[in-house]
Every structure is written in structure tokens, then in C-alpha cells.
């Protein structure tokens, strides 16, 4: 029997470094049996890294992890499961072509000399599914199950392995209201059975409903915890965003001019719903919200990377027909993607070739390349943007994040784009390069360009933008003019779905 | 070991392999070479000039064959020019040689030299003369000196190698472009058959078979190439617009093409073609170099220029390296894919025309398994199957590596079954090298 002073799961002084990032700074975490602990924090606060350490997917640089007082040394990915810790990631680990039963038993099939004892499987699965109140056909292919049903299969998978600790990463993100209620009931029930639950979420309202305790993280550190009675939205938000604003943003005062780019009632599936926004000349418009709020999806429509179901895009008073990014680039719109490695650069090619890609018309005559002028022009940008490279023939894959971003920026500067869309422009970039990119954004705004900046980092949003649009679940929750009255708290409340009075 | 890595890491690393292979086969096929005809006459004239200070009287002997005649005629010219008195020219075998010698001696003048082909030296009739005829002792017997030279390195053999690989090498240009876009085309072998059959069918049905004019033949071949290009375009559109994996789309086209070739030809060879139809496949208008080889070289130069000097080439690499990044940079990804598959089809069509010309017939069985040799040439040439990397000239080197291995094994009498095993191993080794190169020469197990 677990006594009150023995923790089911305890992490002490966990440290984790990634190249260039101090992801976890001496983090402690403890969980008792029959308890549900919420793990809270902004994007990038270190929650995901921490649960990956709990699941053995990441190995901590230092610190200890014990289950029921026993210090664990995990080598294989299945070791954590054997110790009783099951992680249910947002992206489920299910094989789509196998049935629910087959997935539940994957890797631990009861078998005689390779022959699976199907009747035993059937019996056990039936029992587990009954226990968690799931009405799923055990023989249905996982492909055909809904998200909620898949989640239940994942939970069944954990229970059949006798997991005592269940870590759930944003379990309610893709569920309907009704399904979420079901999930809460299931969690209450699991708690009664002595199972400890770690619940990672952004949604504060559900924390109040489901958690016994909340542990809040910021910048890789545990900043504190709140007990059930102390759980209160304002308090949580304060702790989540509580960092002081340093002077890391070269904010300038600008007076935006005429409207340049205007989007009217854009729609695309569930991801973008009725989005209207506008950018003025010499203005930085920030588009913020939580991950998955539909920001990237929206700007992809503006760039022609995806096609809107309906709605209009107007540039300088002229309606645009965007069938592909080529059209948008022709019109003078460009997008600096968040994912530079997968979408921004051809990593196997030289940086000069990457730089030239959208500009080849300029560097060629009747299809014949003029490599000299291309190289010359790029050399200019290497100096201007202070890109640290050994030469223009260096492969794009060999550059650091900041320098890669500068190459991408150079390619659009050469294109002389009128509207620049920065999607998380400083993610994964060191502080020095960050500042330079901010300066370039200011300079471009000063030159009369329209700038849209997607950012999840609220200090960055407040520090750089003239106007802020907050999105949630594909919709615009509010539009604010940036002023000293707008705080991180205001933005966070909007982002998690609380309407606030717009400051004048 | 470091220099080995450096060599293989460079773009044309396989060139070293080709050179090593050539050296190996040269060494193993090194043999005594007997010059023939006019060449033999030249060699002999040179050695005569070296061993005689002053010209004298000479009897020339050669066989009755074309080679022998060429030998005597040419040697006659050389020696007359050098001031020799020609006692006579013998054309034939032992009896003729005997007669020739007798009549030279009968003229009561001394004979200084018998200049003959190698085969004459060991004839019994000559040895008899040396034993019985006293005047014979003053007669020097000279024949063209033989030399040591590898069979492999003979000009005729090298041209043969080039000619045999021309079709595969030409197809491999298109395949290189496709593989650089991270695709594959399995249909090229079938397209050869389609093209060969269609070209010969058009010439037979529309332009009167063996009476066809040059214009008729050009039309037939042009139509065949166009048709193959259209089939390639079709595969390309399946891939670009419907997202069908290239492997599957072109596998389908492979079957369709093969079937079409059989339907059109009724399963039979079409051989009703004019004599001059073999110009492309067998002619050699440029200093003995086969026309197909000249065409191959020209096409490689064009393709290399396209890939290294034009925007299209840059786009092809970008599409293979990262299609999404290319699209978001404004590259017309779909058009590039269409163009690449269409040109691969057209090149396969051209390959079919060359093959029909080489065999002077069109047959639906042409090009069987060629796709595999073509892909092998590209891969051996260092183009990465994951796309974005590769060089056209690398493919030419790859094609020649395959051709040289085949030719070398033929010269040394290796069985064709064994040849297949060796070629397969070479392909595997090439892919392994590519993998190691990508992982920075580390094995990851």
C-alpha cells in the first residue's frame, strides 16, 4: 500500500540540455497515487520535454527519477512501461491497420509458440474496455475509430500493462464537449483505483475541474504549484507569463499608412473560420494564440500555399487570385515559414542556390543562369545581414538556426516583397540573431512594407507589434491595438477563450 | 584511407573506379597483336628502313585476301618511294611464293629482301628454299613485327563498348533527371519497344516499307519519339497532379507500353525497312565513331548544360531536394515534374529508334529489362535515390562502368550468368558507397 509520504512518481533536479537550449533547469515533480496533477506552462516552457523524460523518451542529463521510491535507470523505450509509467501523447502510438484488440496487445500478445491466444485477448480486452466505460468494437480497425475512441484504446493499452502512472499530453485538445465530460469521469474513476495522473493542458477551465494540484513551468523551470483551493485562472496566468519584460525588443514608434493587404472572411475547413484581417503600410501586425489556433493555416492562405474555400484577399485595393505560392510571390507577398528545415530551405543545396530560388528570373536571361550576378548579390546580403558562413557555396544544412533564417530573409529581401509574413521568426534562434531579425522587421516596416508576425511568445508580440490579433480554434478572438494597457494576461485570456473588454 | 574517402566523396568519384576497371581489363587482356593490311605495311616499311642502310632489290608477298592485297599495295608504294627495286609482287599461297622466288632468282640479279606477311615466314616452301637454294642465304626475310597491346584497349573494341552502351546511356539521361526529382521511371524499357515498333510500323504502313524515303523514315521515328514523350507526360501527370507514387505510376505505364507494342506489331518483328534505315544505329560518318555514340555525347553535353547552367536545372534539383520548400519559393513544381517525365519518355523513344536502326527491325521484345540497367547506370553514377543530388556526367560514367565490366568479361570469356552476378554486386556496392557518403562514412547499425 502506498502511504502518503511515499510518492508514486518523483523527479528530482532534472536537467536537460539540447544544442543551444537549456530545456529543463533542475525540475522537481512529484505525484501521489490517486492524484491528478496538472502540468501547466506556455509553449516552450518545457512541459513536453519533462513528460518525455517521464516516459523514458529523453534521458535527463542529471537528476533522478523514482517510481515508488525506487530510482529508475531506463535503457529501452519499453522500460518505463514495465515500471508502470504510460505516456499518452497527442499523436497516438497506434497502428492504423490493426484492430483495437491487436493494438492493445501489441508487443505483449499472450501466445503459445507464436500462436496468439485470441480468446484470452478477447476476454481481457472486453474487461478493460468495460472498466473504462468504453463502447468500442474490439475488432474495429483503429483507422476507423474517432479520436476519442483512439484515446480510450491508448488508455486500455496502458491499463492492460498495469500502468500505475498515466501521463496525458493535451488529452482534450481534439475532443468534443461531450467526449471531454466522459474523459473527466474516467479520470475520476482511475483516481479512485489509485492510479496517478499527470494532465498536461492549456485549457484552464478544465484544470479547475479535473486537477487536484497544478505545477506550473516557465522557461524550463518549475515556478511553483497551486493546490486545489488555490486554483484560479488569474493566478495561473500570472505564474505562467510572470517573467519580466526586458529590453530585448527594439520597438519603435511608427505611424502606419494605408491598408496594404486585406483578408475578408477567409475560410478553410475547420482550421480557418471567417478570418478577416488587414495590414497597413509600415505596420507590424502580430498574430498570436496557442499552438493549433489556426494562425499558420491562415497565413498559408494569404501566401497561396493552401487555397481558401471562400473569402477574398486584396492587396493595395486589387483582388488577388492566388492559386499557388508563385502567384503570391508575383504579387509581392512572401512567407518565412516557421519550419525552416522542412519548408524554408532546400537543405542539400548551397545557401546561394537557396537564395536564388525565387529570384532566378533576375539572375538569368532566357533561362540561362548568370551564376556570377547571383553570387555577387548574395555576397552583399552576407555582409548586410551579417550571415556567418564560410562562403556562398556552403550547404544550407550546415548553418545554425539564426543564420538559416537570415538566408531565408535574404532571399525575400532580394525579391523586394511588399508584404512579409514571419511565422515564428525567432523560434530556435539565439538571442543575438533574434535582435537583428527584430531590427530588420522594424526597418522593413519603416520602408512602408506590411508585416505580419506570427508568434506564440507573448513578450515578443507585445514588444514588436503595432496591432495584435488573437486566434483560437481557427477564429479571431479579438483584435487589440498594442499599448501599455495590453498585457500578457489580456492576451492569454483571449487565447484560451475568455472574451475581455478591449482596452481603448 | 583518407584519400579513398576524398575520391569517393567528390561528384565524379566513380571516375576513379572506371579508370581502375579499364586498367584491370587492359592488363588481363594484354596479348600479342598482329598488324594487318596497310597498317602492317607501314610497320614493316619502318623496320626495313632501320635495318637497311641502302635500298636493294625486294620481293613482296601477301595473301590473296583483302588484307593481303592492301598490305602488298601499300608496301609496294612505300618501298618504291624509298628507292627499292621491286623484283616482284606475290599474291597468294605457298605455290605462288615459290614461283615468285624462282623467277626473282632467274633474273640473275641478287635478291636482298623478302618482305612478306607473318604467315609466310613459317611456310615449308620457304624453308625448302633456304636449304636447297644457295642464293637464298643472302636474302633477308622480314615480316611486320608484332606488338603487345591489350585487346580491351583496341580502338575498335572501345568504340564497340561505346556503341553497345549508347542506348542505355541515352535513356539514363532522362532517368537521372527523374531520380534527381526523387522519382523513378520503370517504363523506359517498354517505351523502347513502343518506339521501335511504332517507328517501323509507320514506315511500313504509311511510307511503303523498303521503298520509304528519308522523309518517311524521319516522320516515322519522330512520331515514335513524340508518342513516347506523350506516354511519359501521362505518367508525369499521374505523379504531379494525383500524387500517385512514381514507382506505381510508371509500373503501370511499363505494362501498358509493353502491351501496346505487342498489339501494334501483332507480336511479330517488323523488318520491311529501307537499306539506309541502319544509318543511325550502324553508320559511322564521323571518323569511324558510330553515329549513335556521337548522338549520345551531344545529348550528354546538352543535358549537362541544362542541369548546371539553366533555371530549369536549378529547379529540378530544388524539387528533388525539398519539394515543399521549392513550392513555397515559387518553383513551378508540377510543371517541372511533367517536363522531366516527358523528356525521359522522349529519350526512351529515341533509344527505341536507335535500337530499331541497329537491328534494322522493330520488335516488341526490345528493351526488356532495360529499365533495370538504366537505373543501375544512374545509381552507380552517384545520383542519390532520395533525390536532390546527382550529376549527368556521373551517369555517363556509371553507364560506362557497366559497359566496361560487361565487355571485359566478354573478352575474358566469363559466362553471361556470372556477368549478371557481378553486375548486381557492383550495383549494391555503389548504393552502399552512396549510403556511407551520406552518413559521413560511419556505419550505423
PDB file of C-alpha atoms in Angstrom, chain A residues 300 303 305 325-326 329 337 341-343 345 349 358 360 364 367-369 374 411, chain B residues 305 308-311 314-315 317-318 321-322 324-332:
ATOM      1  CA  UNK A 300      -0.737  29.940 -45.776  1.00  0.00           C
ATOM      2  CA  UNK A 303       0.527  33.094 -49.448  1.00  0.00           C
ATOM      3  CA  UNK A 305       0.245  27.716 -50.186  1.00  0.00           C
ATOM      4  CA  UNK A 325       2.709  30.454 -53.898  1.00  0.00           C
ATOM      5  CA  UNK A 326       4.048  31.552 -57.278  1.00  0.00           C
ATOM      6  CA  UNK A 329       5.257  35.874 -54.838  1.00  0.00           C
ATOM      7  CA  UNK A 337       7.916  29.612 -42.697  1.00  0.00           C
ATOM      8  CA  UNK A 341      14.244  22.851 -42.363  1.00  0.00           C
ATOM      9  CA  UNK A 342      11.174  21.285 -43.946  1.00  0.00           C
ATOM     10  CA  UNK A 343       9.657  24.235 -45.739  1.00  0.00           C
ATOM     11  CA  UNK A 345      15.222  25.701 -47.320  1.00  0.00           C
ATOM     12  CA  UNK A 349      21.746  22.764 -51.735  1.00  0.00           C
ATOM     13  CA  UNK A 358      12.678  32.686 -56.021  1.00  0.00           C
ATOM     14  CA  UNK A 360      16.126  33.232 -60.760  1.00  0.00           C
ATOM     15  CA  UNK A 364      19.029  34.619 -65.664  1.00  0.00           C
ATOM     16  CA  UNK A 367      16.560  30.565 -68.915  1.00  0.00           C
ATOM     17  CA  UNK A 368      20.369  30.795 -68.831  1.00  0.00           C
ATOM     18  CA  UNK A 369      21.708  31.287 -65.334  1.00  0.00           C
ATOM     19  CA  UNK A 374      23.656  35.690 -58.229  1.00  0.00           C
ATOM     20  CA  UNK A 411      16.012  35.583 -50.460  1.00  0.00           C
TER      21      UNK A 411
ATOM     22  CA  UNK B 305      24.388  22.361 -69.691  1.00  0.00           C
ATOM     23  CA  UNK B 308      24.228  23.279 -64.494  1.00  0.00           C
ATOM     24  CA  UNK B 309      23.545  26.470 -66.408  1.00  0.00           C
ATOM     25  CA  UNK B 310      19.817  27.000 -66.638  1.00  0.00           C
ATOM     26  CA  UNK B 311      16.997  27.870 -64.281  1.00  0.00           C
ATOM     27  CA  UNK B 314      18.251  24.547 -60.696  1.00  0.00           C
ATOM     28  CA  UNK B 315      14.523  23.944 -60.272  1.00  0.00           C
ATOM     29  CA  UNK B 317      17.453  19.931 -58.113  1.00  0.00           C
ATOM     30  CA  UNK B 318      15.276  22.025 -55.789  1.00  0.00           C
ATOM     31  CA  UNK B 321      15.816  18.303 -52.544  1.00  0.00           C
ATOM     32  CA  UNK B 322      12.703  19.649 -50.866  1.00  0.00           C
ATOM     33  CA  UNK B 324       7.662  21.914 -50.242  1.00  0.00           C
ATOM     34  CA  UNK B 325      10.407  24.477 -49.797  1.00  0.00           C
ATOM     35  CA  UNK B 326      10.684  24.712 -53.581  1.00  0.00           C
ATOM     36  CA  UNK B 327       6.954  25.277 -53.946  1.00  0.00           C
ATOM     37  CA  UNK B 328       6.945  27.927 -51.241  1.00  0.00           C
ATOM     38  CA  UNK B 329       9.811  29.642 -53.074  1.00  0.00           C
ATOM     39  CA  UNK B 330       7.700  29.888 -56.193  1.00  0.00           C
ATOM     40  CA  UNK B 331       9.131  26.963 -58.157  1.00  0.00           C
ATOM     41  CA  UNK B 332       6.540  25.505 -60.563  1.00  0.00           C
TER      42      UNK B 332
END
